[in-house]
């Protein structure tokens, strides 16, 4: 018998005495933390999606009401809806920190686009221009006070979408909570093999990898859903939603509508 054999037996006996009870309790606590964070992140994503769905509703309602009150071929109505398209793209650019000058130029022309982009909040500028168009229509006698109220309610709805989107963007989940979940997940997966080796033997790396994949996968998914206006695969497809707005406006004005955006590599931006 070699001199180190007794130490091997002591070591193996010590490992065999480890139980999975502490890891079970820690795993339950970590699952609760991850579940809460995923629910909070998905709630942010779903609220953002509802707000942009509300935007499409408000734009379509504005197009229908303006056709009734101003007439199908009225120049002020066309200007109003052009600023509506610019508003959607300007809000997308503000939420994603993108340059949307091309989209704004296509909607309202280079001069108006430059004026909108010169301010700190281009979407708010577009909203004010829509209000000015309604003001000119009212002053010219094209609509009465009741018609002005009906159309202005649609602008108020669009302003609510913008405020809610900016609130979601500027209020992320607390960083300390995210850091706690990260560190707890790493610590748990590092220590898990010591709790499984006594009962799993050579299968310990396999089960540890499965548990780590599950925990880290949920953590990564929550991190993407936390910022619904990003450009990750699981973020909202703001480009496609703006294209829906453009299609709705073009069809309401009787103009050729662009084609809907299609997914690229199963990802719709």
XYZ file of C-alpha atoms in Angstrom:
269
model
C 0.000 0.000 0.000
C 1.329 3.351 -0.993
C 1.674 6.030 1.639
C -0.931 8.365 0.077
C -3.747 5.801 -0.072
C -5.139 6.664 3.407
C -5.361 10.327 2.436
C -7.294 9.366 -0.705
C -9.763 7.409 1.378
C -10.190 10.325 3.757
C -10.721 12.706 0.864
C -13.270 10.463 -0.841
C -15.084 9.883 2.412
C -15.283 13.633 2.972
C -16.671 14.198 -0.527
C -19.171 11.396 -0.050
C -20.480 13.098 3.076
C -21.478 16.191 1.093
C -25.210 16.432 0.511
C -27.239 18.349 -1.998
C -29.473 19.965 0.630
C -27.610 23.313 0.756
C -27.519 23.434 -3.028
C -31.223 22.659 -3.193
C -32.038 25.583 -0.912
C -29.676 27.922 -2.760
C -31.064 26.733 -6.103
C -34.620 27.493 -4.999
C -33.614 30.978 -3.851
C -31.739 31.610 -7.110
C -34.709 30.393 -9.134
C -36.973 32.839 -7.307
C -34.538 35.693 -7.993
C -34.270 34.764 -11.670
C -38.027 34.335 -11.974
C -38.684 37.745 -10.455
C -36.107 39.410 -12.701
C -37.450 37.680 -15.806
C -41.015 38.675 -14.947
C -39.976 42.280 -14.362
C -37.987 42.356 -17.623
C -40.818 40.784 -19.623
C -43.291 43.216 -18.100
C -41.140 46.084 -19.419
C -40.977 44.436 -22.856
C -44.712 43.788 -22.967
C -45.608 47.302 -21.834
C -43.365 48.727 -24.550
C -45.055 46.509 -27.131
C -48.498 47.625 -25.986
C -47.460 51.267 -26.213
C -46.270 50.885 -29.792
C -49.420 48.989 -30.636
C -51.311 51.947 -29.206
C -49.300 54.216 -31.502
C -50.504 52.316 -34.568
C -54.060 52.577 -33.271
C -53.764 56.328 -32.725
C -52.224 56.937 -36.166
C -54.939 54.963 -37.927
C -57.624 56.720 -35.915
C -56.063 60.080 -36.779
C -56.043 59.203 -40.469
C -59.699 58.144 -40.402
C -60.932 61.117 -38.355
C -58.946 63.629 -40.389
C -60.415 62.241 -43.611
C -63.899 62.725 -42.199
C -63.299 66.232 -40.846
C -60.867 67.678 -43.405
C -61.573 65.673 -46.535
C -59.664 62.974 -48.354
C -57.566 65.288 -50.544
C -57.043 68.171 -48.145
C -53.446 69.486 -48.145
C -53.477 70.078 -44.400
C -54.489 66.469 -43.831
C -51.603 65.225 -45.938
C -49.211 67.467 -44.039
C -50.632 66.226 -40.751
C -50.148 62.563 -41.668
C -46.645 63.236 -43.030
C -45.653 64.595 -39.639
C -47.279 61.525 -38.092
C -44.913 59.290 -40.054
C -41.971 61.496 -39.112
C -43.011 61.296 -35.462
C -42.861 57.488 -35.427
C -39.399 57.418 -36.997
C -38.141 60.226 -34.772
C -39.283 58.343 -31.673
C -37.576 55.181 -32.938
C -34.356 57.120 -33.471
C -34.545 58.685 -30.025
C -35.119 55.363 -28.275
C -32.332 53.583 -30.155
C -29.958 56.531 -30.492
C -29.984 56.188 -34.286
C -29.706 58.641 -37.122
C -33.133 58.672 -38.809
C -32.574 61.681 -41.043
C -33.308 59.684 -44.204
C -36.705 58.566 -42.908
C -37.591 62.088 -41.788
C -36.503 63.574 -45.121
C -38.688 61.076 -46.957
C -41.667 62.034 -44.790
C -41.469 65.821 -44.445
C -38.593 67.004 -46.640
C -35.025 67.979 -45.910
C -35.743 71.403 -44.444
C -38.336 70.188 -41.965
C -36.226 67.140 -41.113
C -33.215 69.338 -40.344
C -35.353 71.539 -38.095
C -36.663 68.488 -36.237
C -33.226 66.929 -35.788
C -31.738 70.208 -34.560
C -33.612 69.906 -31.256
C -32.979 67.584 -28.345
C -36.230 65.708 -28.862
C -37.135 65.337 -32.560
C -40.261 63.317 -31.781
C -41.601 66.109 -29.594
C -40.878 68.594 -32.388
C -42.908 66.484 -34.812
C -45.738 66.376 -32.308
C -45.732 70.167 -31.993
C -45.822 70.502 -35.768
C -48.872 68.250 -35.902
C -50.507 70.538 -33.348
C -49.653 73.574 -35.471
C -51.274 71.959 -38.495
C -54.470 71.432 -36.514
C -54.272 75.031 -35.324
C -54.069 76.316 -38.895
C -56.994 74.136 -39.901
C -59.064 75.511 -37.028
C -58.120 79.119 -37.737
C -58.957 78.674 -41.419
C -62.395 77.360 -40.502
C -61.736 73.891 -41.919
C -62.753 72.305 -38.631
C -64.796 73.536 -35.700
C -64.018 73.267 -32.001
C -65.514 69.779 -31.739
C -63.465 68.540 -34.684
C -60.336 70.089 -33.212
C -60.961 68.280 -29.931
C -61.447 64.942 -31.692
C -58.194 65.243 -33.630
C -56.253 66.637 -30.686
C -57.238 63.598 -28.618
C -55.310 61.457 -31.081
C -52.243 63.649 -30.622
C -52.624 63.344 -26.869
C -52.624 59.563 -27.251
C -49.415 59.715 -29.298
C -47.824 61.950 -26.672
C -48.716 59.340 -24.047
C -46.952 56.647 -26.087
C -43.836 58.780 -26.263
C -43.861 59.531 -22.529
C -44.315 55.862 -21.631
C -41.543 54.756 -24.000
C -39.123 57.326 -22.597
C -40.021 56.246 -19.062
C -39.222 52.617 -19.844
C -35.940 53.596 -21.486
C -34.754 55.824 -18.653
C -35.785 53.557 -15.766
C -33.945 50.224 -15.992
C -34.002 47.546 -13.319
C -31.732 48.341 -10.336
C -28.147 47.456 -11.196
C -27.463 46.104 -7.684
C -30.207 43.508 -8.131
C -28.843 42.430 -11.511
C -25.319 42.163 -10.084
C -26.574 40.063 -7.172
C -28.242 37.586 -9.514
C -25.094 37.376 -11.671
C -22.773 36.669 -8.752
C -25.143 34.232 -7.081
C -25.536 32.241 -10.294
C -21.758 32.030 -10.814
C -21.143 31.036 -7.199
C -23.841 28.379 -7.313
C -22.539 26.808 -10.531
C -18.946 26.830 -9.248
C -19.888 25.042 -6.021
C -22.499 22.679 -7.496
C -19.995 19.971 -8.588
C -18.908 19.477 -4.955
C -22.478 18.691 -4.003
C -23.141 16.362 -6.933
C -19.908 14.379 -7.139
C -20.784 12.116 -4.219
C -23.981 10.876 -5.888
C -23.428 11.554 -9.602
C -19.802 10.528 -9.982
C -18.580 10.931 -13.531
C -21.934 12.441 -14.576
C -21.296 15.485 -12.395
C -19.945 17.699 -15.243
C -22.978 16.861 -17.409
C -25.590 17.781 -14.814
C -23.618 20.856 -13.777
C -23.515 22.020 -17.392
C -27.284 21.538 -17.761
C -28.033 23.542 -14.624
C -25.568 26.279 -15.608
C -27.045 26.481 -19.112
C -30.539 26.923 -17.664
C -29.599 29.598 -15.142
C -27.318 31.592 -17.425
C -29.796 31.290 -20.303
C -32.583 32.792 -18.211
C -30.209 35.500 -17.011
C -29.200 36.400 -20.568
C -32.822 36.446 -21.729
C -33.819 38.830 -18.927
C -30.900 41.087 -19.830
C -32.168 41.393 -23.407
C -35.818 41.889 -22.447
C -34.855 44.532 -19.907
C -34.135 46.968 -22.753
C -37.027 46.423 -25.209
C -35.899 49.249 -27.505
C -32.453 47.832 -28.227
C -31.270 46.118 -31.389
C -30.854 42.623 -29.978
C -32.781 39.679 -31.506
C -35.310 39.676 -28.640
C -35.900 43.439 -28.610
C -38.940 45.063 -30.164
C -38.940 45.283 -33.956
C -39.257 49.072 -34.077
C -38.252 49.248 -37.749
C -41.071 46.894 -38.683
C -43.561 48.787 -36.499
C -42.601 52.079 -38.143
C -43.101 50.424 -41.500
C -46.618 49.441 -40.383
C -47.252 53.111 -39.571
C -45.976 54.145 -43.010
C -48.180 51.560 -44.710
C -51.249 52.690 -42.768
C -50.630 56.347 -43.631
C -49.919 55.666 -47.310
C -53.068 53.593 -47.726
C -55.135 56.211 -45.889
C -53.844 58.877 -48.279
C -54.396 56.698 -51.333
C -50.672 56.502 -52.119
C -48.534 53.450 -52.986
C -47.696 51.681 -49.732
C -44.247 50.234 -49.014
C -43.820 46.526 -48.452
C -43.743 45.191 -44.889
C -40.303 44.379 -43.537
C -39.364 40.711 -43.570
C -37.189 38.838 -41.060
C -33.502 38.454 -41.898
C -32.029 35.233 -40.513
C -35.245 34.835 -38.473
C -34.728 38.270 -36.876
C -37.136 41.151 -37.457
C -35.641 44.493 -36.494
